[in-house]
Amino acid sequence: QPKIEGPMEEIAYGPSAWLWDYLRRSGQRGYFLPLSGGADSSSTAALVGIMCQRVFKELTEGTERSKAATLADIRKVTKRPFYTPPSWQDFCGKIFVTCYMASEHSGSETRSRAENLAK
């Protein structure tokens, strides 16, 4: 029977599903996100992380057909024909690149948040 998610899950799952769908259809190899340490870049990074977790969960817990399709998509996106991610973190490391983009308004707290987010 279908599971009805709460509002917080819907906020996380909807955009993260769209990100994965866009990535696998676009032919791109991943996402590049300049981090400022603010709410916008932090939220976007969190959504990419959720996407990676959900893709890995499908790879490990889905039906056999779904696992095969997900693995094929992962290999297509990463351009690694024999790659099978050992963890969602490893997968995320293959498709998600960040950098810190300071501005004249960035302080030490902002830099600290961006560094923590990049880890």
PDB file of C-alpha atoms in Angstrom:
ATOM      1  CA  GLN A   1       0.000   0.000   0.000  1.00  0.00           C
ATOM      2  CA  PRO A   2       1.257   3.508  -0.758  1.00  0.00           C
ATOM      3  CA  LYS A   3       2.962   5.437   2.006  1.00  0.00           C
ATOM      4  CA  ILE A   4       1.896   9.014   2.553  1.00  0.00           C
ATOM      5  CA  GLU A   5       4.851  11.119   3.589  1.00  0.00           C
ATOM      6  CA  GLY A   6       4.713  14.075   5.942  1.00  0.00           C
ATOM      7  CA  PRO A   7       5.428  17.645   4.853  1.00  0.00           C
ATOM      8  CA  MET A   8       9.149  17.493   5.778  1.00  0.00           C
ATOM      9  CA  GLU A   9       9.693  14.318   3.749  1.00  0.00           C
ATOM     10  CA  GLU A  10       7.821  15.803   0.803  1.00  0.00           C
ATOM     11  CA  ILE A  11      10.082  18.865   0.907  1.00  0.00           C
ATOM     12  CA  ALA A  12      13.152  16.602   0.874  1.00  0.00           C
ATOM     13  CA  TYR A  13      11.984  13.860  -1.477  1.00  0.00           C
ATOM     14  CA  GLY A  14      10.321  15.892  -4.226  1.00  0.00           C
ATOM     15  CA  PRO A  15      13.263  18.109  -5.194  1.00  0.00           C
ATOM     16  CA  SER A  16      15.816  15.335  -4.645  1.00  0.00           C
ATOM     17  CA  ALA A  17      13.873  13.075  -7.029  1.00  0.00           C
ATOM     18  CA  TRP A  18      13.787  15.859  -9.590  1.00  0.00           C
ATOM     19  CA  LEU A  19      17.555  16.384  -9.241  1.00  0.00           C
ATOM     20  CA  TRP A  20      18.213  12.685  -9.950  1.00  0.00           C
ATOM     21  CA  ASP A  21      15.785  12.625 -12.866  1.00  0.00           C
ATOM     22  CA  TYR A  22      17.397  15.722 -14.380  1.00  0.00           C
ATOM     23  CA  LEU A  23      20.905  14.365 -13.875  1.00  0.00           C
ATOM     24  CA  ARG A  24      20.291  11.012 -15.509  1.00  0.00           C
ATOM     25  CA  ARG A  25      18.352  12.509 -18.430  1.00  0.00           C
ATOM     26  CA  SER A  26      20.680  15.428 -19.109  1.00  0.00           C
ATOM     27  CA  GLY A  27      23.827  13.410 -19.733  1.00  0.00           C
ATOM     28  CA  GLN A  28      25.755  15.534 -17.236  1.00  0.00           C
ATOM     29  CA  ARG A  29      28.252  13.950 -14.810  1.00  0.00           C
ATOM     30  CA  GLY A  30      27.072  15.656 -11.659  1.00  0.00           C
ATOM     31  CA  TYR A  31      26.540  18.925  -9.896  1.00  0.00           C
ATOM     32  CA  PHE A  32      28.901  21.783  -9.037  1.00  0.00           C
ATOM     33  CA  LEU A  33      27.788  24.042  -6.203  1.00  0.00           C
ATOM     34  CA  PRO A  34      29.620  27.139  -4.963  1.00  0.00           C
ATOM     35  CA  LEU A  35      29.115  27.273  -1.173  1.00  0.00           C
ATOM     36  CA  SER A  36      28.638  30.550   0.602  1.00  0.00           C
ATOM     37  CA  GLY A  37      27.677  29.060   3.958  1.00  0.00           C
ATOM     38  CA  GLY A  38      24.241  30.608   3.676  1.00  0.00           C
ATOM     39  CA  ALA A  39      20.830  28.978   3.660  1.00  0.00           C
ATOM     40  CA  ASP A  40      20.498  28.689  -0.136  1.00  0.00           C
ATOM     41  CA  SER A  41      23.697  26.769  -0.808  1.00  0.00           C
ATOM     42  CA  SER A  42      23.293  24.724   2.372  1.00  0.00           C
ATOM     43  CA  SER A  43      19.773  23.679   1.433  1.00  0.00           C
ATOM     44  CA  THR A  44      20.814  22.795  -2.095  1.00  0.00           C
ATOM     45  CA  ALA A  45      23.731  20.706  -0.831  1.00  0.00           C
ATOM     46  CA  ALA A  46      21.393  18.927   1.578  1.00  0.00           C
ATOM     47  CA  LEU A  47      19.015  18.076  -1.280  1.00  0.00           C
ATOM     48  CA  VAL A  48      21.860  16.610  -3.342  1.00  0.00           C
ATOM     49  CA  GLY A  49      22.913  14.564  -0.300  1.00  0.00           C
ATOM     50  CA  ILE A  50      19.353  13.291   0.126  1.00  0.00           C
ATOM     51  CA  MET A  51      19.289  12.434  -3.576  1.00  0.00           C
ATOM     52  CA  CYS A  52      22.456  10.354  -3.192  1.00  0.00           C
ATOM     53  CA  GLN A  53      21.025   8.566  -0.160  1.00  0.00           C
ATOM     54  CA  ARG A  54      17.791   7.742  -1.962  1.00  0.00           C
ATOM     55  CA  VAL A  55      19.554   6.506  -5.104  1.00  0.00           C
ATOM     56  CA  PHE A  56      21.814   4.273  -3.006  1.00  0.00           C
ATOM     57  CA  LYS A  57      18.811   2.967  -1.043  1.00  0.00           C
ATOM     58  CA  GLU A  58      17.087   2.042  -4.291  1.00  0.00           C
ATOM     59  CA  LEU A  59      20.263   0.313  -5.459  1.00  0.00           C
ATOM     60  CA  THR A  60      20.478  -1.774  -2.290  1.00  0.00           C
ATOM     61  CA  GLU A  61      16.840  -2.268  -1.301  1.00  0.00           C
ATOM     62  CA  GLY A  62      14.777  -1.989  -4.490  1.00  0.00           C
ATOM     63  CA  THR A  63      13.355  -4.785  -6.621  1.00  0.00           C
ATOM     64  CA  GLU A  64      15.831  -6.656  -8.811  1.00  0.00           C
ATOM     65  CA  ARG A  65      14.566  -4.764 -11.847  1.00  0.00           C
ATOM     66  CA  SER A  66      14.875  -1.431 -10.045  1.00  0.00           C
ATOM     67  CA  LYS A  67      18.360  -2.272  -8.766  1.00  0.00           C
ATOM     68  CA  ALA A  68      19.527  -3.093 -12.297  1.00  0.00           C
ATOM     69  CA  ALA A  69      18.049   0.114 -13.734  1.00  0.00           C
ATOM     70  CA  THR A  70      19.504   2.234 -10.936  1.00  0.00           C
ATOM     71  CA  LEU A  71      22.960   0.705 -11.344  1.00  0.00           C
ATOM     72  CA  ALA A  72      22.819   1.326 -15.090  1.00  0.00           C
ATOM     73  CA  ASP A  73      21.878   4.964 -14.451  1.00  0.00           C
ATOM     74  CA  ILE A  74      24.677   5.379 -11.895  1.00  0.00           C
ATOM     75  CA  ARG A  75      27.215   3.993 -14.337  1.00  0.00           C
ATOM     76  CA  LYS A  76      25.907   6.211 -17.125  1.00  0.00           C
ATOM     77  CA  VAL A  77      26.048   9.352 -14.966  1.00  0.00           C
ATOM     78  CA  THR A  78      29.499   8.629 -13.527  1.00  0.00           C
ATOM     79  CA  LYS A  79      30.862   7.434 -16.898  1.00  0.00           C
ATOM     80  CA  ARG A  80      32.309   4.434 -15.018  1.00  0.00           C
ATOM     81  CA  PRO A  81      31.057   1.228 -16.674  1.00  0.00           C
ATOM     82  CA  PHE A  82      32.095  -1.059 -13.808  1.00  0.00           C
ATOM     83  CA  TYR A  83      31.396   1.221 -10.845  1.00  0.00           C
ATOM     84  CA  THR A  84      29.144   0.045  -8.045  1.00  0.00           C
ATOM     85  CA  PRO A  85      29.028   2.522  -5.184  1.00  0.00           C
ATOM     86  CA  PRO A  86      29.921   1.008  -1.799  1.00  0.00           C
ATOM     87  CA  SER A  87      28.062   3.797   0.036  1.00  0.00           C
ATOM     88  CA  TRP A  88      25.924   6.810  -0.664  1.00  0.00           C
ATOM     89  CA  GLN A  89      28.830   8.999   0.447  1.00  0.00           C
ATOM     90  CA  ASP A  90      31.149   7.467  -2.155  1.00  0.00           C
ATOM     91  CA  PHE A  91      28.514   7.957  -4.846  1.00  0.00           C
ATOM     92  CA  CYS A  92      27.979  11.552  -3.763  1.00  0.00           C
ATOM     93  CA  GLY A  93      31.724  12.135  -3.932  1.00  0.00           C
ATOM     94  CA  LYS A  94      31.694  11.057  -7.569  1.00  0.00           C
ATOM     95  CA  ILE A  95      28.909  13.387  -8.704  1.00  0.00           C
ATOM     96  CA  PHE A  96      28.981  16.383  -6.370  1.00  0.00           C
ATOM     97  CA  VAL A  97      31.706  19.038  -6.321  1.00  0.00           C
ATOM     98  CA  THR A  98      31.712  22.163  -4.174  1.00  0.00           C
ATOM     99  CA  CYS A  99      33.903  25.188  -3.588  1.00  0.00           C
ATOM    100  CA  TYR A 100      33.794  28.052  -1.133  1.00  0.00           C
ATOM    101  CA  MET A 101      32.825  31.358  -2.693  1.00  0.00           C
ATOM    102  CA  ALA A 102      33.393  34.126  -0.178  1.00  0.00           C
ATOM    103  CA  SER A 103      32.132  37.635  -0.642  1.00  0.00           C
ATOM    104  CA  GLU A 104      32.995  40.874   1.090  1.00  0.00           C
ATOM    105  CA  HIS A 105      30.153  40.122   3.515  1.00  0.00           C
ATOM    106  CA  SER A 106      31.422  36.647   4.471  1.00  0.00           C
ATOM    107  CA  GLY A 107      32.721  36.302   7.994  1.00  0.00           C
ATOM    108  CA  SER A 108      34.479  33.522   9.870  1.00  0.00           C
ATOM    109  CA  GLU A 109      31.160  31.934  10.867  1.00  0.00           C
ATOM    110  CA  THR A 110      30.048  31.757   7.233  1.00  0.00           C
ATOM    111  CA  ARG A 111      33.352  30.181   6.228  1.00  0.00           C
ATOM    112  CA  SER A 112      33.067  27.671   9.073  1.00  0.00           C
ATOM    113  CA  ARG A 113      29.540  26.677   7.975  1.00  0.00           C
ATOM    114  CA  ALA A 114      30.691  26.234   4.371  1.00  0.00           C
ATOM    115  CA  GLU A 115      33.648  24.091   5.480  1.00  0.00           C
ATOM    116  CA  ASN A 116      31.392  21.874   7.614  1.00  0.00           C
ATOM    117  CA  LEU A 117      28.916  21.519   4.780  1.00  0.00           C
ATOM    118  CA  ALA A 118      31.662  20.512   2.341  1.00  0.00           C
ATOM    119  CA  LYS A 119      32.686  17.628   4.606  1.00  0.00           C
TER     120      LYS A 119
END
